Amino acid sequence: MAPFDDLLDRHHAAVLPGSQTFTTGWNGTWSATPPSVQVAGPSFHKSIDPGTSFGVGFNASGSNDQPTDFTLNGVPCTT
């Protein structure tokens, strides 16, 4: 099966609420522009094939509120 074209070179973003600040992330190329945190798909896993998944994660310090306003390639996600 061919990978989804729109998930090649994918970019995810979220907004950190309150006093949260990004500290570290894995399985992607991370950047932060407070209050947002962004991740691009890693070079070692550029596509997501149908029926598969790929996890990314990050740690933040500060308040314990949930991140908001998740997007995938600029399109809002339901969380």
mmCIF file of N, CA, C and O in Angstrom:
data_model
loop_
_atom_site.group_PDB
_atom_site.id
_atom_site.type_symbol
_atom_site.label_atom_id
_atom_site.label_comp_id
_atom_site.label_asym_id
_atom_site.label_seq_id
_atom_site.Cartn_x
_atom_site.Cartn_y
_atom_site.Cartn_z
ATOM 1 N N MET A 1 0.832 -1.186 0.000
ATOM 2 C CA MET A 1 0.000 0.000 0.000
ATOM 3 C C MET A 1 0.873 1.243 0.000
ATOM 4 O O MET A 1 1.892 1.283 0.658
ATOM 5 N N ALA A 2 0.425 2.242 -0.676
ATOM 6 C CA ALA A 2 1.163 3.508 -0.711
ATOM 7 C C ALA A 2 0.818 4.335 0.520
ATOM 8 O O ALA A 2 -0.294 4.258 1.040
ATOM 9 N N PRO A 3 1.765 5.120 1.030
ATOM 10 C CA PRO A 3 1.465 5.977 2.181
ATOM 11 C C PRO A 3 0.494 7.088 1.793
ATOM 12 O O PRO A 3 0.355 7.430 0.620
ATOM 13 N N PHE A 4 -0.192 7.625 2.793
ATOM 14 C CA PHE A 4 -1.073 8.773 2.560
ATOM 15 C C PHE A 4 -0.223 9.962 2.151
ATOM 16 O O PHE A 4 0.665 10.377 2.864
ATOM 17 N N ASP A 5 -0.512 10.543 0.990
ATOM 18 C CA ASP A 5 0.262 11.689 0.521
ATOM 19 C C ASP A 5 0.218 12.857 1.495
ATOM 20 O O ASP A 5 1.195 13.559 1.683
ATOM 21 N N ASP A 6 -0.963 13.086 2.138
ATOM 22 C CA ASP A 6 -1.067 14.238 3.025
ATOM 23 C C ASP A 6 -0.368 14.020 4.362
ATOM 24 O O ASP A 6 -0.274 14.934 5.166
ATOM 25 N N LEU A 7 0.122 12.817 4.632
ATOM 26 C CA LEU A 7 0.851 12.583 5.872
ATOM 27 C C LEU A 7 2.353 12.474 5.643
ATOM 28 O O LEU A 7 3.097 12.145 6.549
ATOM 29 N N LEU A 8 2.796 12.759 4.422
ATOM 30 C CA LEU A 8 4.219 12.904 4.182
ATOM 31 C C LEU A 8 4.629 14.280 4.701
ATOM 32 O O LEU A 8 3.895 15.251 4.530
ATOM 33 N N ASP A 9 5.771 14.366 5.334
ATOM 34 C CA ASP A 9 6.243 15.638 5.885
ATOM 35 C C ASP A 9 5.175 16.300 6.745
ATOM 36 O O ASP A 9 4.869 17.471 6.602
ATOM 37 N N ARG A 10 4.598 15.531 7.655
ATOM 38 C CA ARG A 10 3.518 16.026 8.510
ATOM 39 C C ARG A 10 4.042 16.965 9.603
ATOM 40 O O ARG A 10 5.181 16.871 10.025
ATOM 41 N N HIS A 11 3.160 17.849 10.041
ATOM 42 C CA HIS A 11 3.483 18.806 11.100
ATOM 43 C C HIS A 11 2.332 18.838 12.098
ATOM 44 O O HIS A 11 1.181 18.959 11.700
ATOM 45 N N HIS A 12 2.661 18.699 13.364
ATOM 46 C CA HIS A 12 1.665 18.739 14.435
ATOM 47 C C HIS A 12 1.947 19.965 15.298
ATOM 48 O O HIS A 12 3.092 20.377 15.437
ATOM 49 N N ALA A 13 0.907 20.508 15.913
ATOM 50 C CA ALA A 13 1.087 21.641 16.821
ATOM 51 C C ALA A 13 0.046 21.559 17.925
ATOM 52 O O ALA A 13 -1.019 20.955 17.762
ATOM 53 N N ALA A 14 0.359 22.152 19.077
ATOM 54 C CA ALA A 14 -0.570 22.251 20.206
ATOM 55 C C ALA A 14 -0.236 23.515 20.976
ATOM 56 O O ALA A 14 0.886 24.035 20.900
ATOM 57 N N VAL A 15 -1.215 23.997 21.730
ATOM 58 C CA VAL A 15 -1.021 25.172 22.574
ATOM 59 C C VAL A 15 -0.922 24.712 24.018
ATOM 60 O O VAL A 15 -1.791 23.973 24.500
ATOM 61 N N LEU A 16 0.129 25.134 24.706
ATOM 62 C CA LEU A 16 0.317 24.808 26.121
ATOM 63 C C LEU A 16 -0.346 25.893 26.966
ATOM 64 O O LEU A 16 -0.043 27.075 26.808
ATOM 65 N N PRO A 17 -1.254 25.497 27.860
ATOM 66 C CA PRO A 17 -1.979 26.483 28.660
ATOM 67 C C PRO A 17 -1.193 26.934 29.895
ATOM 68 O O PRO A 17 -0.206 26.313 30.276
ATOM 69 N N GLY A 18 -1.673 28.007 30.495
ATOM 70 C CA GLY A 18 -1.127 28.475 31.761
ATOM 71 C C GLY A 18 0.358 28.724 31.710
ATOM 72 O O GLY A 18 0.890 29.298 30.761
ATOM 73 N N SER A 19 1.040 28.228 32.734
ATOM 74 C CA SER A 19 2.486 28.461 32.862
ATOM 75 C C SER A 19 3.327 27.336 32.264
ATOM 76 O O SER A 19 4.522 27.268 32.501
ATOM 77 N N GLN A 20 2.709 26.433 31.495
ATOM 78 C CA GLN A 20 3.466 25.319 30.936
ATOM 79 C C GLN A 20 4.494 25.796 29.922
ATOM 80 O O GLN A 20 4.231 26.700 29.121
ATOM 81 N N THR A 21 5.660 25.146 29.959
ATOM 82 C CA THR A 21 6.697 25.385 28.960
ATOM 83 C C THR A 21 7.223 24.048 28.477
ATOM 84 O O THR A 21 7.382 23.104 29.251
ATOM 85 N N PHE A 22 7.494 23.954 27.201
ATOM 86 C CA PHE A 22 8.038 22.750 26.576
ATOM 87 C C PHE A 22 9.433 22.485 27.126
ATOM 88 O O PHE A 22 10.245 23.397 27.236
ATOM 89 N N THR A 23 9.717 21.211 27.478
ATOM 90 C CA THR A 23 11.062 20.861 27.956
ATOM 91 C C THR A 23 11.787 19.901 27.023
ATOM 92 O O THR A 23 12.949 20.107 26.728
ATOM 93 N N THR A 24 11.114 18.851 26.558
ATOM 94 C CA THR A 24 11.756 17.878 25.668
ATOM 95 C C THR A 24 10.696 17.096 24.896
ATOM 96 O O THR A 24 9.562 16.984 25.349
ATOM 97 N N GLY A 25 11.072 16.574 23.729
ATOM 98 C CA GLY A 25 10.155 15.778 22.931
ATOM 99 C C GLY A 25 10.897 14.636 22.250
ATOM 100 O O GLY A 25 12.117 14.640 22.185
ATOM 101 N N TRP A 26 10.147 13.652 21.747
ATOM 102 C CA TRP A 26 10.763 12.511 21.081
ATOM 103 C C TRP A 26 9.984 12.125 19.832
ATOM 104 O O TRP A 26 8.840 12.497 19.663
ATOM 105 N N ASN A 27 10.658 11.386 18.968
ATOM 106 C CA ASN A 27 10.117 10.885 17.694
ATOM 107 C C ASN A 27 9.680 12.006 16.752
ATOM 108 O O ASN A 27 8.673 11.887 16.062
ATOM 109 N N GLY A 28 10.464 13.075 16.680
ATOM 110 C CA GLY A 28 10.172 14.168 15.767
ATOM 111 C C GLY A 28 11.184 15.284 15.913
ATOM 112 O O GLY A 28 12.072 15.227 16.760
ATOM 113 N N THR A 29 11.057 16.286 15.081
ATOM 114 C CA THR A 29 11.885 17.485 15.161
ATOM 115 C C THR A 29 11.036 18.561 15.826
ATOM 116 O O THR A 29 10.059 19.035 15.241
ATOM 117 N N TRP A 30 11.384 18.940 17.054
ATOM 118 C CA TRP A 30 10.566 19.800 17.905
ATOM 119 C C TRP A 30 11.024 21.245 17.890
ATOM 120 O O TRP A 30 12.207 21.538 17.796
ATOM 121 N N SER A 31 10.057 22.144 18.053
ATOM 122 C CA SER A 31 10.346 23.560 18.273
ATOM 123 C C SER A 31 9.233 24.121 19.148
ATOM 124 O O SER A 31 8.156 23.539 19.258
ATOM 125 N N ALA A 32 9.504 25.225 19.782
ATOM 126 C CA ALA A 32 8.498 25.855 20.632
ATOM 127 C C ALA A 32 8.513 27.356 20.426
ATOM 128 O O ALA A 32 9.577 27.974 20.377
ATOM 129 N N THR A 33 7.329 27.904 20.265
ATOM 130 C CA THR A 33 7.112 29.343 20.213
ATOM 131 C C THR A 33 5.973 29.595 21.200
ATOM 132 O O THR A 33 4.809 29.492 20.833
ATOM 133 N N PRO A 34 6.328 29.817 22.484
ATOM 134 C CA PRO A 34 5.292 29.886 23.526
ATOM 135 C C PRO A 34 4.138 30.798 23.122
ATOM 136 O O PRO A 34 4.370 31.849 22.527
ATOM 137 N N PRO A 35 2.905 30.352 23.368
ATOM 138 C CA PRO A 35 2.561 29.156 24.136
ATOM 139 C C PRO A 35 2.422 27.893 23.288
ATOM 140 O O PRO A 35 1.920 26.890 23.763
ATOM 141 N N SER A 36 2.878 27.894 22.035
ATOM 142 C CA SER A 36 2.719 26.729 21.153
ATOM 143 C C SER A 36 3.957 25.850 21.128
ATOM 144 O O SER A 36 5.074 26.317 21.350
ATOM 145 N N VAL A 37 3.729 24.577 20.831
ATOM 146 C CA VAL A 37 4.800 23.627 20.597
ATOM 147 C C VAL A 37 4.500 22.946 19.264
ATOM 148 O O VAL A 37 3.341 22.685 18.947
ATOM 149 N N GLN A 38 5.535 22.735 18.441
ATOM 150 C CA GLN A 38 5.356 22.154 17.113
ATOM 151 C C GLN A 38 6.315 20.976 16.944
ATOM 152 O O GLN A 38 7.407 20.981 17.495
ATOM 153 N N VAL A 39 5.879 20.009 16.136
ATOM 154 C CA VAL A 39 6.744 18.876 15.809
ATOM 155 C C VAL A 39 6.542 18.521 14.342
ATOM 156 O O VAL A 39 5.431 18.530 13.827
ATOM 157 N N ALA A 40 7.644 18.254 13.676
ATOM 158 C CA ALA A 40 7.629 17.757 12.297
ATOM 159 C C ALA A 40 7.998 16.285 12.325
ATOM 160 O O ALA A 40 8.755 15.847 13.189
ATOM 161 N N GLY A 41 7.459 15.527 11.373
ATOM 162 C CA GLY A 41 7.776 14.104 11.299
ATOM 163 C C GLY A 41 9.276 13.893 11.179
ATOM 164 O O GLY A 41 9.965 14.650 10.494
ATOM 165 N N PRO A 42 9.800 12.876 11.842
ATOM 166 C CA PRO A 42 11.240 12.636 11.812
ATOM 167 C C PRO A 42 11.707 12.102 10.460
ATOM 168 O O PRO A 42 10.936 11.472 9.734
ATOM 169 N N SER A 43 12.951 12.335 10.135
ATOM 170 C CA SER A 43 13.495 11.888 8.856
ATOM 171 C C SER A 43 13.490 10.367 8.732
ATOM 172 O O SER A 43 13.398 9.835 7.639
ATOM 173 N N PHE A 44 13.532 9.655 9.855
ATOM 174 C CA PHE A 44 13.563 8.191 9.812
ATOM 175 C C PHE A 44 12.173 7.577 9.677
ATOM 176 O O PHE A 44 12.035 6.370 9.567
ATOM 177 N N HIS A 45 11.111 8.389 9.692
ATOM 178 C CA HIS A 45 9.742 7.862 9.586
ATOM 179 C C HIS A 45 8.865 8.911 8.915
ATOM 180 O O HIS A 45 7.992 9.499 9.531
ATOM 181 N N LYS A 46 9.097 9.150 7.631
ATOM 182 C CA LYS A 46 8.449 10.250 6.918
ATOM 183 C C LYS A 46 6.983 10.015 6.579
ATOM 184 O O LYS A 46 6.250 10.955 6.358
ATOM 185 N N SER A 47 6.523 8.783 6.501
ATOM 186 C CA SER A 47 5.133 8.543 6.120
ATOM 187 C C SER A 47 4.467 7.594 7.109
ATOM 188 O O SER A 47 5.128 6.856 7.834
ATOM 189 N N ILE A 48 3.130 7.652 7.128
ATOM 190 C CA ILE A 48 2.336 6.732 7.938
ATOM 191 C C ILE A 48 1.491 5.919 6.970
ATOM 192 O O ILE A 48 0.646 6.477 6.263
ATOM 193 N N ASP A 49 1.724 4.637 6.915
ATOM 194 C CA ASP A 49 0.981 3.769 6.002
ATOM 195 C C ASP A 49 -0.417 3.489 6.540
ATOM 196 O O ASP A 49 -0.644 3.512 7.758
ATOM 197 N N PRO A 50 -1.382 3.201 5.656
ATOM 198 C CA PRO A 50 -2.741 2.877 6.104
ATOM 199 C C PRO A 50 -2.725 1.730 7.114
ATOM 200 O O PRO A 50 -1.985 0.762 6.959
ATOM 201 N N GLY A 51 -3.515 1.877 8.170
ATOM 202 C CA GLY A 51 -3.625 0.840 9.192
ATOM 203 C C GLY A 51 -2.503 0.836 10.211
ATOM 204 O O GLY A 51 -2.448 -0.055 11.052
ATOM 205 N N THR A 52 -1.586 1.796 10.130
ATOM 206 C CA THR A 52 -0.486 1.850 11.078
ATOM 207 C C THR A 52 -0.561 3.157 11.875
ATOM 208 O O THR A 52 -1.373 4.032 11.588
ATOM 209 N N SER A 53 0.295 3.264 12.859
ATOM 210 C CA SER A 53 0.353 4.490 13.650
ATOM 211 C C SER A 53 1.803 4.798 13.982
ATOM 212 O O SER A 53 2.685 3.956 13.830
ATOM 213 N N PHE A 54 2.022 6.010 14.434
ATOM 214 C CA PHE A 54 3.351 6.436 14.858
ATOM 215 C C PHE A 54 3.165 7.451 15.972
ATOM 216 O O PHE A 54 2.424 8.417 15.816
ATOM 217 N N GLY A 55 3.770 7.204 17.116
ATOM 218 C CA GLY A 55 3.582 8.070 18.269
ATOM 219 C C GLY A 55 4.689 9.081 18.450
ATOM 220 O O GLY A 55 5.851 8.808 18.166
ATOM 221 N N VAL A 56 4.306 10.274 18.856
ATOM 222 C CA VAL A 56 5.235 11.312 19.274
ATOM 223 C C VAL A 56 4.829 11.725 20.675
ATOM 224 O O VAL A 56 3.697 11.492 21.104
ATOM 225 N N GLY A 57 5.739 12.323 21.395
ATOM 226 C CA GLY A 57 5.406 12.765 22.736
ATOM 227 C C GLY A 57 6.317 13.878 23.189
ATOM 228 O O GLY A 57 7.371 14.118 22.603
ATOM 229 N N PHE A 58 5.878 14.565 24.240
ATOM 230 C CA PHE A 58 6.699 15.629 24.792
ATOM 231 C C PHE A 58 6.434 15.783 26.277
ATOM 232 O O PHE A 58 5.415 15.321 26.792
ATOM 233 N N ASN A 59 7.362 16.418 26.947
ATOM 234 C CA ASN A 59 7.214 16.778 28.353
ATOM 235 C C ASN A 59 7.188 18.291 28.450
ATOM 236 O O ASN A 59 7.838 18.985 27.668
ATOM 237 N N ALA A 60 6.447 18.775 29.433
ATOM 238 C CA ALA A 60 6.373 20.207 29.705
ATOM 239 C C ALA A 60 6.428 20.404 31.208
ATOM 240 O O ALA A 60 6.066 19.512 31.977
ATOM 241 N N SER A 61 6.886 21.552 31.618
ATOM 242 C CA SER A 61 6.896 21.876 33.040
ATOM 243 C C SER A 61 5.907 23.010 33.287
ATOM 244 O O SER A 61 5.533 23.738 32.367
ATOM 245 N N GLY A 62 5.475 23.150 34.527
ATOM 246 C CA GLY A 62 4.527 24.207 34.868
ATOM 247 C C GLY A 62 3.203 23.624 35.305
ATOM 248 O O GLY A 62 3.155 22.541 35.885
ATOM 249 N N SER A 63 2.111 24.303 35.003
ATOM 250 C CA SER A 63 0.777 23.867 35.427
ATOM 251 C C SER A 63 0.437 22.503 34.843
ATOM 252 O O SER A 63 1.061 22.047 33.889
ATOM 253 N N ASN A 64 -0.580 21.862 35.397
ATOM 254 C CA ASN A 64 -0.960 20.516 34.975
ATOM 255 C C ASN A 64 -2.176 20.530 34.042
ATOM 256 O O ASN A 64 -2.874 19.549 33.912
ATOM 257 N N ASP A 65 -2.453 21.657 33.386
ATOM 258 C CA ASP A 65 -3.589 21.754 32.467
ATOM 259 C C ASP A 65 -3.290 20.999 31.171
ATOM 260 O O ASP A 65 -2.135 20.841 30.774
ATOM 261 N N GLN A 66 -4.349 20.544 30.504
ATOM 262 C CA GLN A 66 -4.217 19.808 29.247
ATOM 263 C C GLN A 66 -3.887 20.755 28.085
ATOM 264 O O GLN A 66 -4.476 21.831 27.991
ATOM 265 N N PRO A 67 -2.981 20.352 27.176
ATOM 266 C CA PRO A 67 -2.742 21.146 25.961
ATOM 267 C C PRO A 67 -4.029 21.263 25.148
ATOM 268 O O PRO A 67 -4.920 20.422 25.247
ATOM 269 N N THR A 68 -4.115 22.302 24.333
ATOM 270 C CA THR A 68 -5.319 22.551 23.535
ATOM 271 C C THR A 68 -4.939 22.836 22.082
ATOM 272 O O THR A 68 -3.766 22.919 21.744
ATOM 273 N N ASP A 69 -5.934 23.010 21.253
ATOM 274 C CA ASP A 69 -5.771 23.461 19.867
ATOM 275 C C ASP A 69 -4.773 22.628 19.068
ATOM 276 O O ASP A 69 -3.868 23.146 18.436
ATOM 277 N N PHE A 70 -4.964 21.302 19.081
ATOM 278 C CA PHE A 70 -4.109 20.414 18.304
ATOM 279 C C PHE A 70 -4.400 20.574 16.817
ATOM 280 O O PHE A 70 -5.561 20.705 16.416
ATOM 281 N N THR A 71 -3.354 20.546 16.002
ATOM 282 C CA THR A 71 -3.525 20.575 14.548
ATOM 283 C C THR A 71 -2.620 19.534 13.908
ATOM 284 O O THR A 71 -1.587 19.145 14.470
ATOM 285 N N LEU A 72 -2.999 19.086 12.726
ATOM 286 C CA LEU A 72 -2.185 18.218 11.882
ATOM 287 C C LEU A 72 -2.130 18.876 10.526
ATOM 288 O O LEU A 72 -3.176 19.074 9.878
ATOM 289 N N ASN A 73 -0.942 19.286 10.104
ATOM 290 C CA ASN A 73 -0.759 20.005 8.849
ATOM 291 C C ASN A 73 -1.683 21.223 8.746
ATOM 292 O O ASN A 73 -2.243 21.518 7.696
ATOM 293 N N GLY A 74 -1.872 21.901 9.892
ATOM 294 C CA GLY A 74 -2.666 23.122 9.930
ATOM 295 C C GLY A 74 -4.167 22.916 10.077
ATOM 296 O O GLY A 74 -4.913 23.883 10.204
ATOM 297 N N VAL A 75 -4.633 21.666 10.079
ATOM 298 C CA VAL A 75 -6.056 21.365 10.204
ATOM 299 C C VAL A 75 -6.363 21.003 11.656
ATOM 300 O O VAL A 75 -5.698 20.120 12.222
ATOM 301 N N PRO A 76 -7.351 21.649 12.296
ATOM 302 C CA PRO A 76 -7.684 21.347 13.682
ATOM 303 C C PRO A 76 -8.064 19.884 13.881
ATOM 304 O O PRO A 76 -8.722 19.265 13.028
ATOM 305 N N CYS A 77 -7.635 19.319 15.008
ATOM 306 C CA CYS A 77 -7.962 17.929 15.379
ATOM 307 C C CYS A 77 -8.941 17.934 16.532
ATOM 308 O O CYS A 77 -8.938 18.851 17.359
ATOM 309 N N THR A 78 -9.757 16.892 16.623
ATOM 310 C CA THR A 78 -10.642 16.715 17.746
ATOM 311 C C THR A 78 -9.912 15.890 18.802
ATOM 312 O O THR A 78 -9.343 14.842 18.479
ATOM 313 N N THR A 79 -9.893 16.394 20.026
ATOM 314 C CA THR A 79 -9.213 15.663 21.111
ATOM 315 C C THR A 79 -10.174 15.300 22.194
ATOM 316 O O THR A 79 -11.224 15.865 22.329
#
